[in-house]
Coordinates of C-alpha atoms in Angstrom, one line a residue:
M285 CA -65.2 51.4 -165.5
L286 CA -62.5 53.6 -166.9
S287 CA -59.8 54.9 -164.6
C288 CA -59.2 58.7 -164.3
A289 CA -56.3 58.4 -166.7
A290 CA -58.2 56.7 -169.4
R291 CA -61.1 59.2 -169.0
L292 CA -58.6 62.0 -169.5
V293 CA -57.2 60.4 -172.6
R294 CA -60.7 60.0 -174.0
A295 CA -61.7 63.5 -173.0
Q296 CA -58.8 64.9 -175.0
I297 CA -60.4 63.5 -178.1
Q298 CA -63.5 65.6 -178.6
S299 CA -65.3 63.2 -181.0
K300 CA -64.6 60.1 -183.0
P301 CA -63.5 60.9 -186.6
T302 CA -66.1 60.8 -189.3
A303 CA -65.5 60.2 -192.9
C304 CA -66.8 61.1 -196.3
W305 CA -65.5 59.6 -199.6
V306 CA -64.5 61.5 -202.7
V307 CA -64.4 59.8 -206.1
A308 CA -65.1 60.8 -209.7
A309 CA -67.2 58.7 -212.1
R310 CA -67.1 55.4 -210.3
G311 CA -69.7 53.1 -208.9
Y312 CA -70.1 52.8 -205.1
A313 CA -68.8 49.2 -205.2
D314 CA -65.6 50.2 -206.9
I315 CA -62.3 50.8 -205.1
V316 CA -61.5 54.5 -205.0
D317 CA -58.1 56.1 -205.2
E318 CA -58.6 58.8 -202.6
A319 CA -60.9 59.7 -199.7
T320 CA -61.4 62.6 -197.3
F321 CA -61.9 62.2 -193.6
T322 CA -62.7 64.6 -190.8
T323 CA -60.5 64.2 -187.7
S324 CA -61.4 65.2 -184.1
E325 CA -60.7 68.7 -183.1
Y326 CA -57.2 69.9 -182.3
A327 CA -56.6 71.8 -179.0
L328 CA -54.4 74.8 -179.5
H329 CA -52.0 76.9 -177.4
K330 CA -50.8 80.3 -178.6
L331 CA -51.9 79.5 -182.1
D332 CA -54.5 81.5 -184.1
E333 CA -55.2 78.4 -186.2
G334 CA -54.1 74.8 -186.3
P335 CA -54.1 71.9 -188.7
S336 CA -57.1 71.3 -190.9
Q337 CA -59.6 68.8 -189.6
T338 CA -60.4 67.8 -193.2
V339 CA -57.7 65.4 -194.3
T340 CA -57.3 63.6 -197.6
V341 CA -55.4 60.3 -198.0
T342 CA -54.6 58.2 -201.1
R343 CA -55.3 54.5 -201.3
D344 CA -51.6 53.7 -201.5
D345 CA -50.7 55.8 -198.5
A346 CA -53.6 54.4 -196.4
L347 CA -52.6 50.8 -197.1
K348 CA -49.0 51.8 -196.3
Y349 CA -50.0 53.2 -192.9
Y350 CA -52.1 50.2 -192.2
R351 CA -49.2 47.8 -193.0
Q352 CA -46.7 49.8 -191.0
M353 CA -49.0 49.8 -187.9
Q354 CA -49.8 46.1 -188.3
T355 CA -46.1 45.3 -188.6
I356 CA -45.2 47.2 -185.4
R357 CA -48.1 45.5 -183.6
R358 CA -47.0 42.0 -184.7
M359 CA -43.4 42.7 -184.0
E360 CA -44.2 43.9 -180.5
T361 CA -46.3 40.8 -179.9
A362 CA -43.4 38.6 -181.0
A363 CA -41.0 40.6 -178.8
G364 CA -43.3 40.0 -175.8
N365 CA -43.4 36.2 -176.5
L366 CA -39.6 36.1 -176.9
Y367 CA -39.2 37.9 -173.6
K368 CA -41.6 35.5 -171.8
S369 CA -39.6 32.5 -173.2
K370 CA -36.4 34.2 -171.9
V371 CA -34.9 34.7 -175.4
I372 CA -34.9 38.4 -174.8
R373 CA -33.5 39.6 -171.5
G374 CA -33.2 42.9 -169.7
F375 CA -35.5 45.8 -170.2
C376 CA -38.2 45.7 -172.9
H377 CA -40.8 48.4 -173.4
L378 CA -43.5 47.6 -175.9
Y379 CA -45.3 50.1 -178.2
S380 CA -48.5 48.3 -178.8
G381 CA -51.5 50.7 -178.9
Q382 CA -49.3 53.7 -179.8
E383 CA -48.6 52.7 -183.4
A384 CA -50.4 55.6 -185.0
C385 CA -48.0 58.1 -183.3
A386 CA -44.8 56.8 -184.9
V387 CA -46.5 56.0 -188.3
G388 CA -48.4 59.2 -188.5
M389 CA -45.5 61.4 -187.6
E390 CA -43.1 59.6 -190.0
A391 CA -45.6 60.1 -192.8
A392 CA -45.2 63.9 -192.4
L393 CA -41.4 63.9 -192.1
T394 CA -38.7 63.3 -194.7
P395 CA -35.7 60.9 -194.4
N396 CA -33.5 64.0 -193.9
D397 CA -35.4 65.0 -190.8
H398 CA -34.1 63.8 -187.4
V399 CA -35.7 61.9 -184.6
I400 CA -34.7 61.1 -181.0
T401 CA -36.9 59.3 -178.6
A402 CA -37.0 57.5 -175.2
Y403 CA -36.7 53.8 -174.4
R404 CA -40.1 52.7 -176.0
A405 CA -38.3 52.8 -179.4
H406 CA -39.0 49.6 -181.4
G407 CA -41.8 51.2 -183.4
W408 CA -39.8 54.3 -184.2
T409 CA -36.7 52.2 -185.2
Y410 CA -38.9 50.5 -187.8
T411 CA -40.5 53.6 -189.2
R412 CA -37.0 55.1 -189.5
G413 CA -36.2 52.4 -191.9
V414 CA -34.7 49.4 -189.9
P415 CA -36.2 46.0 -191.0
P416 CA -38.0 44.0 -188.3
V417 CA -35.4 41.2 -188.5
N418 CA -32.7 43.6 -187.4
I419 CA -34.8 45.0 -184.6
L420 CA -35.7 41.5 -183.3
A421 CA -32.0 40.4 -183.7
E422 CA -31.0 43.4 -181.6
L423 CA -33.5 42.5 -178.9
T424 CA -32.1 38.9 -178.8
G425 CA -28.5 40.2 -178.6
R426 CA -27.5 38.8 -182.0
K427 CA -24.9 39.8 -184.6
S428 CA -27.3 41.1 -187.2
G429 CA -29.0 43.4 -184.7
V430 CA -29.2 47.1 -185.7
A431 CA -26.5 47.8 -183.0
K432 CA -24.8 44.4 -183.4
G433 CA -26.7 43.2 -180.4
K434 CA -24.9 45.6 -178.0
G435 CA -27.8 48.0 -177.4
G436 CA -30.8 45.9 -176.8
S437 CA -34.3 47.2 -176.5
M438 CA -33.5 50.8 -175.4
H439 CA -30.6 51.6 -177.6
M440 CA -31.4 51.2 -181.3
Y441 CA -30.2 53.6 -184.0
G442 CA -30.6 54.3 -187.7
H443 CA -30.2 57.0 -190.3
N444 CA -31.0 60.3 -188.6
F445 CA -32.4 58.4 -185.7
Y446 CA -30.6 58.8 -182.4
G447 CA -32.3 56.2 -180.2
G448 CA -33.6 54.8 -177.9
N449 CA -32.4 56.6 -174.7
G450 CA -32.6 55.0 -171.3
I451 CA -32.4 58.1 -169.0
V452 CA -35.8 59.6 -168.5
G453 CA -36.2 62.9 -170.3
A454 CA -32.5 63.1 -171.3
Q455 CA -33.2 62.9 -175.0
V456 CA -35.1 66.2 -175.0
P457 CA -32.1 68.5 -174.6
L458 CA -30.2 66.2 -176.9
G459 CA -32.9 66.8 -179.5
A460 CA -32.6 70.5 -179.1
G461 CA -28.9 70.1 -179.7
I462 CA -29.6 68.3 -182.9
A463 CA -31.9 71.2 -183.9
L464 CA -29.2 73.7 -183.0
A465 CA -26.8 71.8 -185.4
L466 CA -29.4 71.9 -188.2
K467 CA -29.9 75.7 -187.7
Y468 CA -26.2 76.3 -187.5
K469 CA -25.7 74.5 -190.8
G470 CA -28.5 76.4 -192.5
S471 CA -30.5 73.2 -193.1
N472 CA -34.3 73.2 -193.7
D473 CA -34.7 69.9 -191.8
V474 CA -36.3 69.6 -188.4
C475 CA -35.7 67.4 -185.3
V476 CA -38.5 65.6 -183.5
A477 CA -37.7 65.0 -179.8
L478 CA -40.2 62.6 -178.2
Y479 CA -40.8 61.9 -174.5
G480 CA -43.7 60.5 -172.4
D481 CA -46.0 62.1 -169.9
G482 CA -43.9 60.7 -167.1
A483 CA -40.9 62.6 -168.3
A484 CA -42.9 65.8 -168.9
N485 CA -42.2 67.0 -165.3
Q486 CA -38.4 66.8 -165.6
G487 CA -36.6 70.1 -165.0
Q488 CA -34.4 69.6 -168.0
V489 CA -37.4 69.5 -170.3
F490 CA -38.4 73.0 -169.3
E491 CA -34.8 74.3 -169.5
T492 CA -34.8 72.9 -173.1
Y493 CA -38.1 74.7 -174.0
N494 CA -36.5 77.9 -172.9
I495 CA -33.3 77.7 -174.9
A496 CA -35.1 76.3 -177.9
K497 CA -37.5 79.3 -178.0
L498 CA -34.7 81.7 -177.2
W499 CA -32.8 80.6 -180.2
D500 CA -35.9 79.6 -182.3
L501 CA -34.6 76.1 -182.9
P502 CA -36.4 73.9 -185.5
C503 CA -37.5 71.3 -183.0
I504 CA -40.9 69.6 -182.5
F505 CA -41.2 68.5 -178.9
V506 CA -43.6 65.6 -178.8
C507 CA -45.3 64.3 -175.6
E508 CA -46.6 60.8 -176.3
N509 CA -49.2 60.9 -173.5
N510 CA -50.3 57.3 -172.9
G511 CA -52.1 58.1 -169.6
Y512 CA -49.5 56.6 -167.3
G513 CA -46.0 57.4 -166.2
M514 CA -44.9 53.8 -165.3
G515 CA -47.8 52.9 -162.9
T516 CA -48.9 56.4 -162.0
A517 CA -51.9 58.0 -163.7
V518 CA -51.2 61.4 -165.2
E519 CA -53.6 63.3 -162.9
R520 CA -51.7 61.9 -159.9
A521 CA -48.4 63.1 -161.2
S522 CA -49.1 66.4 -163.0
A523 CA -50.8 69.5 -161.6
S524 CA -51.6 70.3 -165.3
T525 CA -52.2 67.5 -167.7
E526 CA -52.5 69.8 -170.7
Y527 CA -49.0 69.0 -171.8
Y528 CA -49.2 70.9 -175.1
T529 CA -49.4 74.1 -173.0
R530 CA -46.4 73.3 -170.9
G531 CA -44.0 75.3 -173.1
D532 CA -45.7 78.6 -172.0
Y533 CA -44.1 80.8 -174.6
V534 CA -43.8 77.9 -177.0
P535 CA -46.9 77.3 -179.1
G536 CA -48.5 73.9 -178.9
L537 CA -51.3 71.6 -180.0
R538 CA -52.9 68.3 -179.0
A539 CA -54.0 65.7 -181.5
D540 CA -55.7 62.3 -181.3
G541 CA -52.8 59.9 -181.0
M542 CA -55.0 56.9 -181.9
D543 CA -55.8 58.4 -185.3
V544 CA -52.9 58.1 -187.8
L545 CA -54.3 60.8 -190.1
A546 CA -54.8 63.3 -187.3
V547 CA -51.2 62.7 -186.1
R548 CA -49.9 63.1 -189.7
E549 CA -51.6 66.4 -190.2
A550 CA -50.6 67.7 -186.8
T551 CA -47.0 66.8 -187.5
R552 CA -47.1 68.3 -190.9
F553 CA -48.4 71.6 -189.4
A554 CA -45.7 71.6 -186.8
A555 CA -42.9 70.8 -189.3
E556 CA -44.0 73.6 -191.6
W557 CA -44.0 75.9 -188.6
C558 CA -40.4 74.9 -187.7
R559 CA -39.2 75.0 -191.3
S560 CA -40.5 78.6 -191.7
G561 CA -38.1 79.8 -189.0
K562 CA -40.7 80.4 -186.4
G563 CA -39.0 78.3 -183.8
P564 CA -40.1 75.2 -181.8
M565 CA -43.5 73.7 -181.2
L566 CA -45.0 71.3 -178.7
L567 CA -47.2 68.5 -179.9
E568 CA -49.1 66.3 -177.5
V569 CA -50.5 63.1 -178.9
A570 CA -53.1 61.5 -176.7
T571 CA -52.6 57.8 -176.9
Y572 CA -52.7 54.6 -174.9
R573 CA -50.4 51.6 -174.2
Y574 CA -52.0 48.1 -174.0
H575 CA -49.1 46.5 -172.1
G576 CA -47.4 47.5 -168.8
H577 CA -44.7 50.1 -168.6
S578 CA -42.2 47.3 -169.4
M579 CA -42.3 43.5 -169.5
S580 CA -41.8 43.4 -165.8
D581 CA -45.0 45.3 -165.3
P582 CA -48.3 43.3 -165.8
G583 CA -50.0 46.6 -166.4
T584 CA -53.1 45.6 -164.4
T585 CA -52.3 46.6 -160.8
Y586 CA -53.0 50.3 -161.3
R587 CA -55.7 50.1 -163.9
P588 CA -58.6 47.6 -164.4
R589 CA -58.5 45.0 -167.2
E590 CA -61.8 46.4 -168.4
E591 CA -60.2 49.7 -169.2
I592 CA -57.7 48.1 -171.5
Q593 CA -60.4 46.0 -173.1
E594 CA -62.6 49.0 -173.8
M595 CA -59.7 51.0 -175.3
R596 CA -58.8 48.1 -177.6
K597 CA -62.5 47.7 -178.6
T598 CA -63.3 51.4 -179.1
R599 CA -60.1 53.3 -179.8
D600 CA -57.6 50.9 -181.4
P601 CA -55.7 52.7 -184.1
I602 CA -55.3 49.7 -186.4
T603 CA -58.9 48.5 -186.2
G604 CA -60.1 52.1 -186.6
L605 CA -58.2 52.7 -189.8
R606 CA -59.2 49.3 -191.2
E607 CA -62.9 50.1 -190.7
R608 CA -62.6 53.6 -192.2
L609 CA -60.8 52.3 -195.3
I610 CA -63.3 49.6 -195.9
S611 CA -66.3 52.0 -195.3
V612 CA -65.2 54.4 -198.0
N613 CA -64.0 51.8 -200.5
L614 CA -60.3 52.6 -200.2
A615 CA -59.7 48.9 -199.7
T616 CA -61.6 45.6 -199.4
A617 CA -61.8 43.4 -196.3
E618 CA -60.0 40.7 -198.3
E619 CA -57.1 43.1 -199.0
M620 CA -56.8 44.0 -195.4
K621 CA -56.9 40.4 -194.4
Q622 CA -54.1 39.6 -196.9
I623 CA -52.0 42.4 -195.4
D624 CA -52.5 40.8 -192.0
L625 CA -51.4 37.4 -193.2
D626 CA -48.4 38.8 -195.1
V627 CA -47.2 40.8 -192.0
R628 CA -47.6 37.7 -189.8
A629 CA -45.5 35.6 -192.2
E630 CA -42.9 38.4 -192.3
I631 CA -42.6 38.7 -188.5
D632 CA -42.6 34.9 -188.0
K633 CA -39.7 34.6 -190.5
A634 CA -37.9 37.4 -188.8
V635 CA -38.3 35.8 -185.4
E636 CA -36.7 32.5 -186.6
Q637 CA -33.9 34.4 -188.3
A638 CA -33.2 36.4 -185.1
K639 CA -33.2 33.3 -183.0
A640 CA -30.8 31.5 -185.4
D641 CA -28.4 34.4 -185.8
P642 CA -25.1 33.9 -184.0
E643 CA -24.1 36.0 -180.9
L644 CA -21.1 38.2 -181.1
P645 CA -17.7 36.8 -180.0
V646 CA -16.3 38.0 -176.7
E647 CA -13.5 40.1 -178.4
E648 CA -16.2 42.2 -180.2
M649 CA -16.8 44.0 -176.9
Y650 CA -13.6 46.0 -177.5
N651 CA -14.9 47.4 -180.7
D652 CA -17.1 50.4 -181.7
I653 CA -15.8 52.6 -178.9
F654 CA -14.6 55.5 -181.1
V655 CA -15.3 56.5 -184.7
D656 CA -12.4 56.5 -187.2
E657 CA -9.8 55.8 -184.6
P658 CA -6.7 53.5 -185.2
P659 CA -6.6 50.2 -183.2
F660 CA -5.7 50.7 -179.6
K661 CA -5.6 48.6 -176.4
V662 CA -8.7 48.5 -174.3
R663 CA -8.6 47.3 -170.7
G664 CA -11.0 44.7 -169.6
T665 CA -12.5 44.0 -166.2
N666 CA -9.1 43.6 -164.5
P667 CA -5.6 44.9 -165.0
F668 CA -4.5 41.7 -166.7
M669 CA -7.2 41.6 -169.4
Y670 CA -6.7 43.6 -172.6
G671 CA -8.1 43.6 -176.0
M672 CA -7.5 45.4 -179.3
S673 CA -10.1 47.6 -180.7
K674 CA -10.9 47.8 -184.4

């Protein structure tokens, strides 16, 4: 039996994607360079038309998306194992099941666009260009971590990527601030500010919608709706679970967050809207997380194991893409298997490197306080302990 939350997520997806393949002058058994698929229907709010349900993908892009999603999945599996063996300590929120969200959105953005997200940030850190070894080293608190081991799971950063934020919903107004800076500078770039369904009821989120629309900021507000805010199902926490309509005067749309191509097209549509000067847009991606809220949550006390198993079996974004690519001859089963093996080897190597990397010396805690400041004294935990920053 599916819980109410899972039924809601599935109900948001009107139908499973279908596919047709397009190729010129090749035999059916040949590998094709391009294929066309039909996504499930997008739900719209204050929009006369939305993204096209007919999407085309090249072979190279399709294999890239598959590899990226598989890399995130393997990396998160490794992180979970490292946490269980107490190599990773503290908070750790895994992205398994939601890979199509980060990969699909990144496919529609440029490196100059800006992204800020919540604490479930490992997948986004990777799609923003940080190698897995630096992410795993950050998780283990090591020197080669993306934040030198000082940030951990919730505080990772990269080029035009602002984290990783531990305060629920706080990244949403920060994202609007980034969008304000972009507009002020006359940039054509956009900011994507992501939050979960649990943060969607925060007052600061609605305040941000208001100011973003008032000033027509180039910001895409993305609700990654995975069905549960911690251990609370969405319909128990929200009087309205149609999060894409929550902006009222801000247009919105909802896409299948388990379909990387649907997410890509929805994000492309929203980005074009923002770049054209029309102001912000809300994007809800209906997705599902396989693990608990964090590693301290088994994830099975508020939902049955059968629900998780059924979602893995029928809605998994990686398996779904693999089957579609093979069915239309964009790739062979052997190619996909080789990608799986290559990714596993890459993550296994990254794990060993992260575990072998040295920890930072104690004096390093005085550094990275300010940017471009000369050395100065920093007080420690008592009046007699001081260090010099650099």
